[in-house]
Tab-separated table of N, CA and C in Angstrom:
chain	number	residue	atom	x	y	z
A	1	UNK	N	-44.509	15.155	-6.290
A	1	UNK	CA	-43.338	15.834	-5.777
A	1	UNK	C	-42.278	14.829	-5.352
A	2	UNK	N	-42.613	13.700	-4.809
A	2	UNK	CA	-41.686	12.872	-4.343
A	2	UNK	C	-40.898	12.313	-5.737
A	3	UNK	N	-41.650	12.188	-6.439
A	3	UNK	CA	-41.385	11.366	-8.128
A	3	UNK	C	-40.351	12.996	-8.511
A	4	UNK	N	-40.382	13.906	-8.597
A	4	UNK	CA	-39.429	14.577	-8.778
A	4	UNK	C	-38.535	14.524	-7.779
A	5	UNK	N	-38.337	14.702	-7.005
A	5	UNK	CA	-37.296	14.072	-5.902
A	5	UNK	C	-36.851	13.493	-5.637
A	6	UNK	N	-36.882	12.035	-6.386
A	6	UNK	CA	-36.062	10.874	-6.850
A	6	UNK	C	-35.525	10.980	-7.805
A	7	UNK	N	-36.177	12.094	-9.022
A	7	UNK	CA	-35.331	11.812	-10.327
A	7	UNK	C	-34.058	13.219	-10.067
A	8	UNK	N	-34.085	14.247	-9.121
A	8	UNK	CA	-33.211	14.826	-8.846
A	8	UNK	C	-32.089	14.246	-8.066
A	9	UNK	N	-32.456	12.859	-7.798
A	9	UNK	CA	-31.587	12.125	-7.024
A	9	UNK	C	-31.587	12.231	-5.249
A	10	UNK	N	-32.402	12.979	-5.337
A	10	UNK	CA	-32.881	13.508	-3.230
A	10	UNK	C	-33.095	12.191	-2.758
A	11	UNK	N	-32.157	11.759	-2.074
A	11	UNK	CA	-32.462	10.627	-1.100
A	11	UNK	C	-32.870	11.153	0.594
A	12	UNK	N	-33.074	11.726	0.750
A	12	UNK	CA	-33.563	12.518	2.157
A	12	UNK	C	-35.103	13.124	2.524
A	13	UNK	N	-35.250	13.431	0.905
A	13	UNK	CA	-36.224	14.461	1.014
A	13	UNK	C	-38.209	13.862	0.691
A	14	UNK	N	-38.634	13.689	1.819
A	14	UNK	CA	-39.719	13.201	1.866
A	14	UNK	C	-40.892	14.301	1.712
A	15	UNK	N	-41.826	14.205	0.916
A	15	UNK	CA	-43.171	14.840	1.002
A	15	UNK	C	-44.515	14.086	1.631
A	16	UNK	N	-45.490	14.910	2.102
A	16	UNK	CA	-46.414	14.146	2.483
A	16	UNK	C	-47.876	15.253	2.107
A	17	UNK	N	-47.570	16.150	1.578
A	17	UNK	CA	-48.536	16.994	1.428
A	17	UNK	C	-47.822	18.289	0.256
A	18	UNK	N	-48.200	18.689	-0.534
A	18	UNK	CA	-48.117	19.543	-1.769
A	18	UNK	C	-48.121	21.461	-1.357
A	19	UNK	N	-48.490	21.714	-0.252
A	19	UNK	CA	-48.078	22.790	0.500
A	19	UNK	C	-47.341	23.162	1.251
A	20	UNK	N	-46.256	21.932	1.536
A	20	UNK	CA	-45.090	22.186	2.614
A	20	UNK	C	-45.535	21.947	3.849
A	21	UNK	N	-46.835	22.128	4.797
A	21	UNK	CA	-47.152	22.280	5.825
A	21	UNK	C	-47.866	21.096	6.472
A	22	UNK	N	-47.159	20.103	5.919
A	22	UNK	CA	-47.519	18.798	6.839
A	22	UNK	C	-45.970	18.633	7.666
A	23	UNK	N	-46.227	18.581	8.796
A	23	UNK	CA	-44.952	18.562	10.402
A	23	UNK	C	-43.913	17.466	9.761
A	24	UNK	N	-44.332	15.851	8.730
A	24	UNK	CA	-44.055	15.011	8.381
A	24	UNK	C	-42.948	15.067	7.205
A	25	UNK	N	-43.068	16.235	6.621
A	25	UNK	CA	-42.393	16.587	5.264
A	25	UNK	C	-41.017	16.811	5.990
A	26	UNK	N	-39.624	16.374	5.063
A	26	UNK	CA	-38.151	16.048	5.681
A	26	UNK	C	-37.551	16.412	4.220
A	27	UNK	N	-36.481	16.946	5.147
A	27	UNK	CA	-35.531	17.830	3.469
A	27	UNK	C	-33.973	17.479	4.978
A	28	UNK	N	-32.635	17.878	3.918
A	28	UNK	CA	-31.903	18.785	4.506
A	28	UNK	C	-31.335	19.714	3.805
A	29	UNK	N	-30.897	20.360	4.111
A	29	UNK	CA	-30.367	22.191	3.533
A	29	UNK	C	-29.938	21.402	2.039
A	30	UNK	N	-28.660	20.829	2.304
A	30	UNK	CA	-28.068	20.409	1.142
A	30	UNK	C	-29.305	19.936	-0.589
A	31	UNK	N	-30.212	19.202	0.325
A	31	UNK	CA	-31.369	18.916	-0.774
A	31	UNK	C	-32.242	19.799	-1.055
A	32	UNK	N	-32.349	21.062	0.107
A	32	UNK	CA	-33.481	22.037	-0.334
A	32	UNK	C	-32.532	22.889	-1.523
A	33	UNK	N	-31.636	23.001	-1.075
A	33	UNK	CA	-30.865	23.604	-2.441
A	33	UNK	C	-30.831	23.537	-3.550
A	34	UNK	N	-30.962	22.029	-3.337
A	34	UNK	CA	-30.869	21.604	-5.014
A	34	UNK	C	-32.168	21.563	-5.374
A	35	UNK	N	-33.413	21.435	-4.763
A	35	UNK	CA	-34.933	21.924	-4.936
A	35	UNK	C	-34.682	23.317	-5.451
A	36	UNK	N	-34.261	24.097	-4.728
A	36	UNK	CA	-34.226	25.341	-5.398
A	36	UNK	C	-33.716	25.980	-6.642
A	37	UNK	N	-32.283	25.152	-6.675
A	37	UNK	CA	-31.918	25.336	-8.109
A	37	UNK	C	-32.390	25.066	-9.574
A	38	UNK	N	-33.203	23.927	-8.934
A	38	UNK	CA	-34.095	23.242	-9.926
A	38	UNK	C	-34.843	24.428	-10.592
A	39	UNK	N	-35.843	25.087	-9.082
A	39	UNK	CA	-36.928	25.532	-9.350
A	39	UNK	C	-36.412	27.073	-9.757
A	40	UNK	N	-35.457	27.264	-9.405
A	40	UNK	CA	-34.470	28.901	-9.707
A	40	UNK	C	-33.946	28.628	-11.225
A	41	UNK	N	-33.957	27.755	-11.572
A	41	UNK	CA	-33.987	27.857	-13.128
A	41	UNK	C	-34.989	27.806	-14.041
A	42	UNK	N	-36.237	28.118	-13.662
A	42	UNK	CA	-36.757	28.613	-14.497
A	42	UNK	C	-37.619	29.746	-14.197
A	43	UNK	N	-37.452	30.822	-15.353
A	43	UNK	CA	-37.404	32.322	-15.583
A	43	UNK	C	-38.637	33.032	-14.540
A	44	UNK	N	-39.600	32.196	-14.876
A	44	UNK	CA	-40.883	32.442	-14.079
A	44	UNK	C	-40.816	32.686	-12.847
A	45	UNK	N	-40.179	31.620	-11.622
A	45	UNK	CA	-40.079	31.304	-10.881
A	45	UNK	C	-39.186	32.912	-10.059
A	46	UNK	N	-37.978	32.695	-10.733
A	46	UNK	CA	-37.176	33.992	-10.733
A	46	UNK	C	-38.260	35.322	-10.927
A	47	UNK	N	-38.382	35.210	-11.738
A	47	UNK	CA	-39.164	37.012	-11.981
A	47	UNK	C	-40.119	37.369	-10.948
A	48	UNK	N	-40.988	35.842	-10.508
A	48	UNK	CA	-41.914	36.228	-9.311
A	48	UNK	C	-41.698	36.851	-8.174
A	49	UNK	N	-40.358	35.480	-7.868
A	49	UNK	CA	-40.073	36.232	-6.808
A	49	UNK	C	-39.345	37.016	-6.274
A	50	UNK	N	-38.753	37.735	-7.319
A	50	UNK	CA	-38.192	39.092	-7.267
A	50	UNK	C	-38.872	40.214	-6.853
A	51	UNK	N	-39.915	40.108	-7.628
A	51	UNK	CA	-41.411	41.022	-7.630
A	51	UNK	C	-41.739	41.284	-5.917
A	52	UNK	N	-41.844	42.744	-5.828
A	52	UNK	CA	-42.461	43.195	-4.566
A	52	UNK	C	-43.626	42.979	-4.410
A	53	UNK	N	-44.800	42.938	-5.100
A	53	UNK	CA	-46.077	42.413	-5.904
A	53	UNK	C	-46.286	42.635	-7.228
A	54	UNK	N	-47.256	41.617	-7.047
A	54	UNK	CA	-48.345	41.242	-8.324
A	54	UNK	C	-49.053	40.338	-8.472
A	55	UNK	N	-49.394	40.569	-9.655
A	55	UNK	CA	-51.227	40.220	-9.564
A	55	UNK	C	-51.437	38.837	-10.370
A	56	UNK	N	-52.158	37.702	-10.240
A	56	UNK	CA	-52.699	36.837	-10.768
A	56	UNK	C	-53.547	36.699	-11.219
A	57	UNK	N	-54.265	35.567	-12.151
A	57	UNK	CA	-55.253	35.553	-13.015
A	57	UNK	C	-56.105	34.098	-11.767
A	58	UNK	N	-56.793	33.924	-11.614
A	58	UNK	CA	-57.731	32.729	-11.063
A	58	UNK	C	-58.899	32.599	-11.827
A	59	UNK	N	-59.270	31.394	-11.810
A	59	UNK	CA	-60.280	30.298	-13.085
A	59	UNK	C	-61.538	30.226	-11.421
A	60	UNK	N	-62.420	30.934	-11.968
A	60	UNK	CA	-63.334	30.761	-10.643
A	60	UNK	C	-63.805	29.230	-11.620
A	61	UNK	N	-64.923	28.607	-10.487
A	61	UNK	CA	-65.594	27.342	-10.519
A	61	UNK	C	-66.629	27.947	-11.680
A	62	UNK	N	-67.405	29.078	-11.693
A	62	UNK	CA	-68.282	29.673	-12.899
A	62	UNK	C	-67.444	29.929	-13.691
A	63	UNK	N	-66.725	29.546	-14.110
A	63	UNK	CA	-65.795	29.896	-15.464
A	63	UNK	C	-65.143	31.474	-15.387
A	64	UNK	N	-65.624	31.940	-14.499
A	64	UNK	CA	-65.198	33.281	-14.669
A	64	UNK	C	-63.597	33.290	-14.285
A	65	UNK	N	-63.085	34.541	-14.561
A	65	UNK	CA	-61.798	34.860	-13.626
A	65	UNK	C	-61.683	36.395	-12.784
A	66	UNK	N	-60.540	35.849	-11.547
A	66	UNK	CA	-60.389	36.879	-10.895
A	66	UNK	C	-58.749	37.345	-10.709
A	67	UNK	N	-58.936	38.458	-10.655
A	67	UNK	CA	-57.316	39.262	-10.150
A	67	UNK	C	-57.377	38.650	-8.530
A	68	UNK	N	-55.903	38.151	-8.979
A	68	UNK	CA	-55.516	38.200	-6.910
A	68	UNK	C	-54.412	39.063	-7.107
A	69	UNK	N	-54.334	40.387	-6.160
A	69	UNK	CA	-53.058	41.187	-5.372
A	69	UNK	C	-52.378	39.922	-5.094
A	70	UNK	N	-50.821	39.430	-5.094
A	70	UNK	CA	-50.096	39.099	-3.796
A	70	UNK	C	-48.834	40.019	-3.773
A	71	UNK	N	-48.724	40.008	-2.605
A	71	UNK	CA	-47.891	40.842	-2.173
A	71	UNK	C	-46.255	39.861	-1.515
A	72	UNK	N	-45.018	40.170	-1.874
A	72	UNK	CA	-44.095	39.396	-1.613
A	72	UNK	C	-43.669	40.275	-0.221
A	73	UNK	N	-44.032	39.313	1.181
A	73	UNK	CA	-43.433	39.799	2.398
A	73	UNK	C	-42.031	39.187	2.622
A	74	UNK	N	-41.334	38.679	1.907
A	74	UNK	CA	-39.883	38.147	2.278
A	74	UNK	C	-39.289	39.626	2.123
A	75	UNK	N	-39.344	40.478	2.528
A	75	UNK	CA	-39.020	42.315	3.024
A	75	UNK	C	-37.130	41.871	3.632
A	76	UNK	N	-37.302	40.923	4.585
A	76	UNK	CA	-35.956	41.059	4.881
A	76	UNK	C	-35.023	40.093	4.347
A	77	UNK	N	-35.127	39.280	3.263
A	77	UNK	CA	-34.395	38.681	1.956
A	77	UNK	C	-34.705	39.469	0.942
A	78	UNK	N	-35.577	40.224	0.556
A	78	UNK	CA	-35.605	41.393	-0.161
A	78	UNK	C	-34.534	42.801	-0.325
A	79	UNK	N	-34.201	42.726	0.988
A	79	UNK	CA	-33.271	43.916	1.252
A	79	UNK	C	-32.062	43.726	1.141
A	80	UNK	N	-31.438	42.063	0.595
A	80	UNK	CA	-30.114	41.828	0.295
A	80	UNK	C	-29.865	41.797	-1.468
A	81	UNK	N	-30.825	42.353	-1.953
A	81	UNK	CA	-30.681	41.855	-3.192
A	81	UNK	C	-31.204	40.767	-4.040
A	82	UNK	N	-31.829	39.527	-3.693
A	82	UNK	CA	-31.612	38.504	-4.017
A	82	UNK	C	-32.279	38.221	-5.473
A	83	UNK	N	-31.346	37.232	-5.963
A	83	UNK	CA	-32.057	36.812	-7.704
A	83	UNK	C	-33.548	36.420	-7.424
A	84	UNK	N	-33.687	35.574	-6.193
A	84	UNK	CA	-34.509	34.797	-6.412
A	84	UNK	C	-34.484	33.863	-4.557
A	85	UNK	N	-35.989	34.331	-4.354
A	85	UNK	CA	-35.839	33.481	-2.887
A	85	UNK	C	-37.395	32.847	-2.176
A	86	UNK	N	-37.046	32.269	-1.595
A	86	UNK	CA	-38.140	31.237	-0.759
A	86	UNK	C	-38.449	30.883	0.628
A	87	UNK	N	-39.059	31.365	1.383
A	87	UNK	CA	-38.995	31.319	2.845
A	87	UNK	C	-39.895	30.529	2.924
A	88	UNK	N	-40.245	30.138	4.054
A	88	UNK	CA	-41.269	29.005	5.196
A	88	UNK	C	-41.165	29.151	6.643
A	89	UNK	N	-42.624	28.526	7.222
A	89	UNK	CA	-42.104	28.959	9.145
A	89	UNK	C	-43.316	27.557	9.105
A	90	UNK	N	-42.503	27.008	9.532
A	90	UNK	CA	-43.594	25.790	11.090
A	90	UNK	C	-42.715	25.684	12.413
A	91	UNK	N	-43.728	25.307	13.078
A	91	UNK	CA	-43.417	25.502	14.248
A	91	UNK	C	-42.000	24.001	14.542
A	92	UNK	N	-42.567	23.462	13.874
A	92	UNK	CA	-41.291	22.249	13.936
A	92	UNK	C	-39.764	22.458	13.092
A	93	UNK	N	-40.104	23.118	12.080
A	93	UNK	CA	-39.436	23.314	10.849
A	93	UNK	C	-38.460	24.985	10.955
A	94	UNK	N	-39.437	25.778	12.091
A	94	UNK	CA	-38.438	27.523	12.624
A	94	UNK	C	-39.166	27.790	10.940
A	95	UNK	N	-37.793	28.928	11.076
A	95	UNK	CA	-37.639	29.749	9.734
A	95	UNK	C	-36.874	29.078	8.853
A	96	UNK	N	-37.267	29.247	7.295
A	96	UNK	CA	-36.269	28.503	6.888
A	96	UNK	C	-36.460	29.498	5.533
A	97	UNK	N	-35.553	29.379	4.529
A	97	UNK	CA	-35.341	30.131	3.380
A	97	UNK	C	-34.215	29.159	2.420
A	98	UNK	N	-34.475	29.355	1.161
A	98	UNK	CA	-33.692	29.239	-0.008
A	98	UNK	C	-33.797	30.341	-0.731
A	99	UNK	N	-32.476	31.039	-0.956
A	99	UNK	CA	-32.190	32.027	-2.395
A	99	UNK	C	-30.907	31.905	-2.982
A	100	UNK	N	-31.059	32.543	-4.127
A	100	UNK	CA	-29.998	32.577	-4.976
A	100	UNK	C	-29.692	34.057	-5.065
A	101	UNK	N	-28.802	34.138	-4.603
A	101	UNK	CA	-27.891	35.637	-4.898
A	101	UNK	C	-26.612	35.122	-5.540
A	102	UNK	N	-25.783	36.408	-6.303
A	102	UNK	CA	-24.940	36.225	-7.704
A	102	UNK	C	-24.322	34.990	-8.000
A	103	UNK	N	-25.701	34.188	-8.249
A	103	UNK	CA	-25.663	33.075	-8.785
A	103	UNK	C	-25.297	32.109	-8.183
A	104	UNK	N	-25.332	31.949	-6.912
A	104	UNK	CA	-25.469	31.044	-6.182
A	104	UNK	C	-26.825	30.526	-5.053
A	105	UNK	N	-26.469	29.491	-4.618
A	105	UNK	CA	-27.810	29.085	-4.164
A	105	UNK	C	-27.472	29.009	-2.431
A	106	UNK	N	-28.356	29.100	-1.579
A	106	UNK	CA	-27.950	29.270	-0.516
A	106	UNK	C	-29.342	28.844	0.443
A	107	UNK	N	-29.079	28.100	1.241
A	107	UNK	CA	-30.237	26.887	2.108
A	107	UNK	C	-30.084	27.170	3.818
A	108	UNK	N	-31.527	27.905	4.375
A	108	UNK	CA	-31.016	27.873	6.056
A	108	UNK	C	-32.601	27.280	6.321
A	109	UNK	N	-32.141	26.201	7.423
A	109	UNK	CA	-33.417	25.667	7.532
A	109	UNK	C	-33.175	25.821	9.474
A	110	UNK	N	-34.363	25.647	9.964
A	110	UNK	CA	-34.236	25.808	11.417
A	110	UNK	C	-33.943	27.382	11.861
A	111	UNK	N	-33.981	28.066	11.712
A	111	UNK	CA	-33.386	29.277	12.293
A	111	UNK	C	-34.531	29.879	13.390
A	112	UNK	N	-34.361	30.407	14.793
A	112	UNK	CA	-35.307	30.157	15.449
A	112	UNK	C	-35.829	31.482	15.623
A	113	UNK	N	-35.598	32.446	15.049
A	113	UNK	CA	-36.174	33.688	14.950
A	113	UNK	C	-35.169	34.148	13.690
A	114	UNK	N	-35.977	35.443	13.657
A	114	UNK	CA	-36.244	36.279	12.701
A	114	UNK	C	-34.566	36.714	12.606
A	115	UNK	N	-34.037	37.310	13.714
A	115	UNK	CA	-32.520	37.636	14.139
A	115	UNK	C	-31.762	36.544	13.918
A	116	UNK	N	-32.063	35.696	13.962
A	116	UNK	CA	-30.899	34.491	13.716
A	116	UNK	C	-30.783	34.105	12.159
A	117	UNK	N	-32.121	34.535	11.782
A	117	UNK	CA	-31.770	34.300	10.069
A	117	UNK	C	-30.968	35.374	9.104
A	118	UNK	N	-31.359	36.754	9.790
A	118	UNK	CA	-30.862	37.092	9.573
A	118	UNK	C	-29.240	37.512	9.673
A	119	UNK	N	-28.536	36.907	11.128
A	119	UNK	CA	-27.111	36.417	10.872
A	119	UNK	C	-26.751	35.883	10.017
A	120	UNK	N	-27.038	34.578	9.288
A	120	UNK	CA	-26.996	33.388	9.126
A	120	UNK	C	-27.101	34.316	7.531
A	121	UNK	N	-28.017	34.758	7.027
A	121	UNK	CA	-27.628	35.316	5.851
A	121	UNK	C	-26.650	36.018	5.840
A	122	UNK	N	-26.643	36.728	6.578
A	122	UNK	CA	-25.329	38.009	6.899
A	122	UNK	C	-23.691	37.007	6.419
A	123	UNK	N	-23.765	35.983	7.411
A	123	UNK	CA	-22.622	34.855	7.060
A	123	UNK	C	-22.469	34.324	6.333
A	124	UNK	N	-23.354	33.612	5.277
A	124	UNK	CA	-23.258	33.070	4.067
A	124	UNK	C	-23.133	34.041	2.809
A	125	UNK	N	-23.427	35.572	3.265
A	125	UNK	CA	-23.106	36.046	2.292
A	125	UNK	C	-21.946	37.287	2.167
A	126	UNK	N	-21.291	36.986	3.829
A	126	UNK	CA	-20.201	37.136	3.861
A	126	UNK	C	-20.588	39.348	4.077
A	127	UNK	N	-21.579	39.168	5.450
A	127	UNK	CA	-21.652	40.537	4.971
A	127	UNK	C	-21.229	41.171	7.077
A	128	UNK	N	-19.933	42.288	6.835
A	128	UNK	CA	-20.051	42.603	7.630
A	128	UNK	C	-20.764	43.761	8.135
């Protein structure tokens, strides 16, 4: 991840773990954006997370496979429409989200509740 993050040119944006949830991992808005655009261009990525749910395929260790349900709880970036979006919560990190609505990309990192993000979308997307 870091090796993609140099060749996107991210000088800010440090990884230390492949799930987001090491306290150590460092972005700012401006670079999660462009993470996102990256990753908002391709189709997959988009269609998922549009999706209210659905279902996956998993490679058990016996060769077998299993259906996983997931279910998309981003319910209140859901309710603006969006092409395509990405939330996170640590306790160091708040709320944070990337989406793309009509075709733009849009980055809130820190937001310290649930109400404040949702201003903060409200403002960036210009909604009274």
């Amino acid at each position: 991840m870091n090796a993609k993050a140099k060749e996107l040119g991210l000088e800010k944006t440090i990884f230390y773990d492949i799930a987001g949830l090491d306290a150590s991992n460092v972005s700012t808005a401006r670079e999660m954006a462009q993470i996102a655009q990256e990753a908002f261009s391709k189709s997959e990525i988009v269609e998922v997370s549009g999706k209210n749910q659905y279902t996956i395929m998993a490679d058990n260790a016996d060769g077998s496979q299993s259906e996983i349900d997931v279910v998309n709880r981003n319910y209140s970036l859901m309710a603006y429409g969006m092409e395509a979006a990405k939330t996170g919560f640590l306790i160091e990190a708040q709320r944070t989200a990337v989406f793309k609505k009509n075709n733009q990309i849009f980055s809130i990192l820190h937001a310290r509740s649930m109400s404040e993000r949702k201003d903060v979308v409200e403002k960036l997307l210009k909604i009274e």
